[in-house]
Structure formats: structure tokens, C-alpha cells
Amino acid sequence: MIDADIIVEDPDVFLGYMREAKRPIFHNSNIFFRDIQYGVRDYFEDREGKTISSKEAIRIANDLTRSYERMGVLRKVNSNGYLLIYPDMLTPKGGTIEVLTGATIALPPAAAAPAPVKAAAPAVASAPKPIAAPPVAAATASATSAPATGAMPAGAKAPPPWLKK
């Protein structure tokens, strides 16, 4: 029987290991039970030097998820998925690529970006919008100027897709 109390009682130990092992875990991300199971198995192989069976890894993963649910670190989403609620595991500024590959992405400096152009304020107040013609007059004008079938709507730049033949 393997003593798994340290990873069950302290989320920093296990979640820190998973982050070091290049597993994509972040605050507010989904974690599958299978990921936790394999993380437990790999933790004991890497840190403790012990090989554990799949049955033992499942038992420890069940204990771990129940404990983390009571602590508020995990929230069960479905039968085999959890939501990680652990602000210490925020996504870094370089994104997930930085955590998984260890490479920092160089962002362009802020000075290299062109400054936004400000529009000059109008010196004279704009003229009021013209009042549209009454709907009756517009309907009679469109009926006399173009046939009802296959006619483009007034003010349209291109015919609508349903009008094309």
C-alpha cells in the first residue's frame, strides 16, 4: 500500500508536479479524471521511484479528487471531468506555450506600435438628417420604378443572396 497523503492533503505538491511535468493545468481549466490518474502514476514513478499499478493509481486518484473537491480546488463537472479552481495556477503572460515548452514568446515593445490617430473635432455642428419620405410614397415610388419580382431593395449595394438566380 502506497502512502499518498502528501499529494492528497497538499494540492501545491501534486499540481506543482503536474505543471513541471508539462501537463496543461491552469486555473479555471478542465481536467479529466484520466489525466489525474496518469499524473498520480507518473508522480510516484518520478518522485518516489515506485511503480504503481493502474488499480492503485485509480484508488489514489479517487481519494485525491474527493479531497480536492472538499477543499474547493476541484469542482465536478461530469462523471469524469473536473474544473480546476486554483488561482495559484493562473495562465502565465506568455500563454500556455510558455508553460508547456518553456520558451518565452517575445512580444513587440509598446513603443513600436504606431500611435492612434485622433480625429479632429468638427468646427461646425453637423446638419440635421433629412426626414425620410412617408412609407406610402416610398412604396408607390419603388413599385413604379422597378418590377416587383427580381427587384433590388432601395439603397442596397449588392443584391441579397435570395434574389440571385
PDB file of C-alpha atoms in Angstrom:
ATOM      1  CA  MET A   1       0.000   0.000   0.000  1.00  0.00           C
ATOM      2  CA  ILE A   2       1.415   3.341  -1.026  1.00  0.00           C
ATOM      3  CA  ASP A   3       1.174   6.361   1.254  1.00  0.00           C
ATOM      4  CA  ALA A   4      -0.389   9.137  -0.844  1.00  0.00           C
ATOM      5  CA  ASP A   5      -1.229  11.512   2.000  1.00  0.00           C
ATOM      6  CA  ILE A   6       1.175  14.220   0.854  1.00  0.00           C
ATOM      7  CA  ILE A   7      -0.433  14.677  -2.562  1.00  0.00           C
ATOM      8  CA  VAL A   8      -3.973  14.230  -1.227  1.00  0.00           C
ATOM      9  CA  GLU A   9      -3.627  16.808   1.546  1.00  0.00           C
ATOM     10  CA  ASP A  10      -1.474  19.413  -0.233  1.00  0.00           C
ATOM     11  CA  PRO A  11      -2.610  20.492  -3.723  1.00  0.00           C
ATOM     12  CA  ASP A  12       0.579  22.514  -4.233  1.00  0.00           C
ATOM     13  CA  VAL A  13       2.693  19.364  -4.317  1.00  0.00           C
ATOM     14  CA  PHE A  14       0.657  17.424  -6.867  1.00  0.00           C
ATOM     15  CA  LEU A  15      -0.483  20.336  -9.052  1.00  0.00           C
ATOM     16  CA  GLY A  16       3.040  21.767  -8.999  1.00  0.00           C
ATOM     17  CA  TYR A  17       4.368  18.421 -10.187  1.00  0.00           C
ATOM     18  CA  MET A  18       1.791  18.279 -12.975  1.00  0.00           C
ATOM     19  CA  ARG A  19       2.797  21.781 -14.096  1.00  0.00           C
ATOM     20  CA  GLU A  20       6.508  20.795 -14.017  1.00  0.00           C
ATOM     21  CA  ALA A  21       5.719  17.633 -15.994  1.00  0.00           C
ATOM     22  CA  LYS A  22       4.377  19.845 -18.819  1.00  0.00           C
ATOM     23  CA  ARG A  23       0.739  18.931 -18.253  1.00  0.00           C
ATOM     24  CA  PRO A  24      -1.667  21.684 -19.300  1.00  0.00           C
ATOM     25  CA  ILE A  25      -3.332  22.570 -15.999  1.00  0.00           C
ATOM     26  CA  PHE A  26      -4.412  26.119 -15.292  1.00  0.00           C
ATOM     27  CA  HIS A  27      -6.855  27.987 -13.086  1.00  0.00           C
ATOM     28  CA  ASN A  28     -10.408  27.578 -14.461  1.00  0.00           C
ATOM     29  CA  SER A  29      -9.365  24.789 -16.848  1.00  0.00           C
ATOM     30  CA  ASN A  30     -10.919  21.369 -17.285  1.00  0.00           C
ATOM     31  CA  ILE A  31      -9.102  18.305 -16.001  1.00  0.00           C
ATOM     32  CA  PHE A  32     -10.173  14.784 -16.798  1.00  0.00           C
ATOM     33  CA  PHE A  33     -10.036  12.006 -14.231  1.00  0.00           C
ATOM     34  CA  ARG A  34      -7.738  10.060 -16.543  1.00  0.00           C
ATOM     35  CA  ASP A  35      -5.237  12.967 -16.509  1.00  0.00           C
ATOM     36  CA  ILE A  36      -5.229  12.887 -12.708  1.00  0.00           C
ATOM     37  CA  GLN A  37      -4.805   9.097 -12.716  1.00  0.00           C
ATOM     38  CA  TYR A  38      -1.796   9.248 -15.040  1.00  0.00           C
ATOM     39  CA  GLY A  39      -0.411  12.220 -13.123  1.00  0.00           C
ATOM     40  CA  VAL A  40      -0.539  10.167  -9.905  1.00  0.00           C
ATOM     41  CA  ARG A  41       1.194   7.235 -11.582  1.00  0.00           C
ATOM     42  CA  ASP A  42       3.909   9.470 -13.054  1.00  0.00           C
ATOM     43  CA  TYR A  43       4.362  11.321  -9.744  1.00  0.00           C
ATOM     44  CA  PHE A  44       5.172   8.111  -7.887  1.00  0.00           C
ATOM     45  CA  GLU A  45       7.485   6.901 -10.635  1.00  0.00           C
ATOM     46  CA  ASP A  46       9.396  10.203 -10.903  1.00  0.00           C
ATOM     47  CA  ARG A  47       9.431  11.484  -7.318  1.00  0.00           C
ATOM     48  CA  GLU A  48       9.161   8.348  -5.177  1.00  0.00           C
ATOM     49  CA  GLY A  49      10.816   5.868  -7.547  1.00  0.00           C
ATOM     50  CA  LYS A  50       7.925   3.405  -7.118  1.00  0.00           C
ATOM     51  CA  THR A  51       5.933   1.805  -9.913  1.00  0.00           C
ATOM     52  CA  ILE A  52       2.251   1.502  -9.056  1.00  0.00           C
ATOM     53  CA  SER A  53      -0.486  -0.477 -10.750  1.00  0.00           C
ATOM     54  CA  SER A  54      -3.379   1.114 -12.612  1.00  0.00           C
ATOM     55  CA  LYS A  55      -5.781  -0.092  -9.915  1.00  0.00           C
ATOM     56  CA  GLU A  56      -3.701   1.636  -7.222  1.00  0.00           C
ATOM     57  CA  ALA A  57      -3.454   4.819  -9.321  1.00  0.00           C
ATOM     58  CA  ILE A  58      -7.255   4.860  -9.716  1.00  0.00           C
ATOM     59  CA  ARG A  59      -7.734   4.427  -5.956  1.00  0.00           C
ATOM     60  CA  ILE A  60      -5.333   7.282  -5.168  1.00  0.00           C
ATOM     61  CA  ALA A  61      -6.879   9.484  -7.879  1.00  0.00           C
ATOM     62  CA  ASN A  62     -10.346   8.894  -6.363  1.00  0.00           C
ATOM     63  CA  ASP A  63      -9.067   9.881  -2.915  1.00  0.00           C
ATOM     64  CA  LEU A  64      -7.304  12.887  -4.386  1.00  0.00           C
ATOM     65  CA  THR A  65     -10.344  14.183  -6.305  1.00  0.00           C
ATOM     66  CA  ARG A  66     -12.661  13.725  -3.294  1.00  0.00           C
ATOM     67  CA  SER A  67     -10.220  15.598  -1.070  1.00  0.00           C
ATOM     68  CA  TYR A  68      -9.694  18.414  -3.584  1.00  0.00           C
ATOM     69  CA  GLU A  69     -13.476  18.735  -4.025  1.00  0.00           C
ATOM     70  CA  ARG A  70     -13.884  19.201  -0.258  1.00  0.00           C
ATOM     71  CA  MET A  71     -11.101  21.825  -0.296  1.00  0.00           C
ATOM     72  CA  GLY A  72     -12.714  23.672  -3.213  1.00  0.00           C
ATOM     73  CA  VAL A  73      -9.785  23.088  -5.562  1.00  0.00           C
ATOM     74  CA  LEU A  74     -11.792  20.883  -7.936  1.00  0.00           C
ATOM     75  CA  ARG A  75     -15.443  21.093  -8.913  1.00  0.00           C
ATOM     76  CA  LYS A  76     -17.036  18.064 -10.545  1.00  0.00           C
ATOM     77  CA  VAL A  77     -18.398  18.904 -14.000  1.00  0.00           C
ATOM     78  CA  ASN A  78     -19.451  15.421 -15.110  1.00  0.00           C
ATOM     79  CA  SER A  79     -18.661  11.806 -14.267  1.00  0.00           C
ATOM     80  CA  ASN A  80     -15.050  12.048 -15.418  1.00  0.00           C
ATOM     81  CA  GLY A  81     -14.315  15.769 -15.664  1.00  0.00           C
ATOM     82  CA  TYR A  82     -13.422  18.477 -13.159  1.00  0.00           C
ATOM     83  CA  LEU A  83     -12.902  22.232 -13.181  1.00  0.00           C
ATOM     84  CA  LEU A  84      -9.687  23.387 -11.502  1.00  0.00           C
ATOM     85  CA  ILE A  85     -10.300  26.381  -9.235  1.00  0.00           C
ATOM     86  CA  TYR A  86      -6.795  27.245  -8.097  1.00  0.00           C
ATOM     87  CA  PRO A  87      -5.652  30.865  -8.611  1.00  0.00           C
ATOM     88  CA  ASP A  88      -2.016  29.868  -7.966  1.00  0.00           C
ATOM     89  CA  MET A  89      -2.119  28.107 -11.358  1.00  0.00           C
ATOM     90  CA  LEU A  90      -3.008  31.165 -13.457  1.00  0.00           C
ATOM     91  CA  THR A  91      -2.021  31.143 -17.110  1.00  0.00           C
ATOM     92  CA  PRO A  92       1.320  32.981 -17.427  1.00  0.00           C
ATOM     93  CA  LYS A  93       1.731  36.102 -19.531  1.00  0.00           C
ATOM     94  CA  GLY A  94       3.358  34.127 -22.346  1.00  0.00           C
ATOM     95  CA  GLY A  95       0.366  31.784 -22.525  1.00  0.00           C
ATOM     96  CA  THR A  96       0.156  28.039 -22.394  1.00  0.00           C
ATOM     97  CA  ILE A  97       3.009  27.640 -24.860  1.00  0.00           C
ATOM     98  CA  GLU A  98       5.414  29.153 -22.341  1.00  0.00           C
ATOM     99  CA  VAL A  99       4.418  26.634 -19.671  1.00  0.00           C
ATOM    100  CA  LEU A 100       4.399  23.597 -21.935  1.00  0.00           C
ATOM    101  CA  THR A 101       7.571  24.308 -23.907  1.00  0.00           C
ATOM    102  CA  GLY A 102       9.474  26.544 -21.516  1.00  0.00           C
ATOM    103  CA  ALA A 103      10.075  29.031 -24.341  1.00  0.00           C
ATOM    104  CA  THR A 104       9.213  32.644 -23.745  1.00  0.00           C
ATOM    105  CA  ILE A 105       7.447  34.375 -26.604  1.00  0.00           C
ATOM    106  CA  ALA A 106       8.883  37.790 -27.371  1.00  0.00           C
ATOM    107  CA  LEU A 107       6.125  40.357 -27.596  1.00  0.00           C
ATOM    108  CA  PRO A 108       6.748  43.514 -29.626  1.00  0.00           C
ATOM    109  CA  PRO A 109       7.577  46.538 -27.493  1.00  0.00           C
ATOM    110  CA  ALA A 110       4.794  49.031 -26.904  1.00  0.00           C
ATOM    111  CA  ALA A 111       6.828  51.865 -28.488  1.00  0.00           C
ATOM    112  CA  ALA A 112       6.996  50.040 -31.828  1.00  0.00           C
ATOM    113  CA  ALA A 113       3.236  50.203 -32.290  1.00  0.00           C
ATOM    114  CA  PRO A 114       2.053  53.296 -34.169  1.00  0.00           C
ATOM    115  CA  ALA A 115       0.200  55.852 -32.110  1.00  0.00           C
ATOM    116  CA  PRO A 116      -3.525  56.025 -32.798  1.00  0.00           C
ATOM    117  CA  VAL A 117      -4.603  58.960 -34.917  1.00  0.00           C
ATOM    118  CA  LYS A 118      -7.121  61.210 -33.228  1.00  0.00           C
ATOM    119  CA  ALA A 119      -9.864  62.634 -35.387  1.00  0.00           C
ATOM    120  CA  ALA A 120     -10.177  66.389 -35.272  1.00  0.00           C
ATOM    121  CA  ALA A 121     -13.351  67.676 -33.678  1.00  0.00           C
ATOM    122  CA  PRO A 122     -15.740  69.229 -36.209  1.00  0.00           C
ATOM    123  CA  ALA A 123     -15.681  73.013 -36.119  1.00  0.00           C
ATOM    124  CA  VAL A 124     -19.299  73.376 -37.206  1.00  0.00           C
ATOM    125  CA  ALA A 125     -22.197  71.356 -35.867  1.00  0.00           C
ATOM    126  CA  SER A 126     -23.417  68.807 -38.373  1.00  0.00           C
ATOM    127  CA  ALA A 127     -26.627  69.479 -40.246  1.00  0.00           C
ATOM    128  CA  PRO A 128     -29.735  67.603 -39.117  1.00  0.00           C
ATOM    129  CA  LYS A 129     -30.595  64.452 -41.006  1.00  0.00           C
ATOM    130  CA  PRO A 130     -33.261  64.857 -43.689  1.00  0.00           C
ATOM    131  CA  ILE A 131     -36.662  63.450 -42.880  1.00  0.00           C
ATOM    132  CA  ALA A 132     -37.468  60.277 -44.806  1.00  0.00           C
ATOM    133  CA  ALA A 133     -40.394  60.207 -47.180  1.00  0.00           C
ATOM    134  CA  PRO A 134     -43.597  58.705 -45.809  1.00  0.00           C
ATOM    135  CA  PRO A 135     -43.827  54.940 -46.299  1.00  0.00           C
ATOM    136  CA  VAL A 136     -46.762  55.213 -48.692  1.00  0.00           C
ATOM    137  CA  ALA A 137     -44.830  57.451 -51.075  1.00  0.00           C
ATOM    138  CA  ALA A 138     -41.782  55.167 -50.927  1.00  0.00           C
ATOM    139  CA  ALA A 139     -43.892  52.109 -51.717  1.00  0.00           C
ATOM    140  CA  THR A 140     -45.505  53.725 -54.735  1.00  0.00           C
ATOM    141  CA  ALA A 141     -42.171  55.063 -55.978  1.00  0.00           C
ATOM    142  CA  SER A 142     -40.492  51.628 -55.801  1.00  0.00           C
ATOM    143  CA  ALA A 143     -43.482  49.962 -57.435  1.00  0.00           C
ATOM    144  CA  THR A 144     -43.365  52.335 -60.405  1.00  0.00           C
ATOM    145  CA  SER A 145     -39.588  52.337 -60.879  1.00  0.00           C
ATOM    146  CA  ALA A 146     -38.876  48.572 -60.869  1.00  0.00           C
ATOM    147  CA  PRO A 147     -40.824  45.366 -61.261  1.00  0.00           C
ATOM    148  CA  ALA A 148     -41.827  43.568 -58.047  1.00  0.00           C
ATOM    149  CA  THR A 149     -40.061  40.295 -58.890  1.00  0.00           C
ATOM    150  CA  GLY A 150     -36.272  40.365 -59.019  1.00  0.00           C
ATOM    151  CA  ALA A 151     -36.048  43.998 -57.896  1.00  0.00           C
ATOM    152  CA  MET A 152     -33.205  45.059 -55.628  1.00  0.00           C
ATOM    153  CA  PRO A 153     -34.215  46.739 -52.387  1.00  0.00           C
ATOM    154  CA  ALA A 154     -33.734  50.516 -52.347  1.00  0.00           C
ATOM    155  CA  GLY A 155     -30.296  51.545 -51.053  1.00  0.00           C
ATOM    156  CA  ALA A 156     -28.767  48.076 -51.422  1.00  0.00           C
ATOM    157  CA  LYS A 157     -25.188  47.909 -52.723  1.00  0.00           C
ATOM    158  CA  ALA A 158     -25.488  44.305 -53.866  1.00  0.00           C
ATOM    159  CA  PRO A 159     -28.463  42.048 -54.375  1.00  0.00           C
ATOM    160  CA  PRO A 160     -29.281  39.808 -51.423  1.00  0.00           C
ATOM    161  CA  PRO A 161     -28.396  36.126 -51.828  1.00  0.00           C
ATOM    162  CA  TRP A 162     -32.030  35.055 -52.118  1.00  0.00           C
ATOM    163  CA  LEU A 163     -32.529  37.415 -55.092  1.00  0.00           C
ATOM    164  CA  LYS A 164     -29.773  35.873 -57.226  1.00  0.00           C
ATOM    165  CA  LYS A 165     -30.970  33.367 -59.814  1.00  0.00           C
TER     166      LYS A 165
END
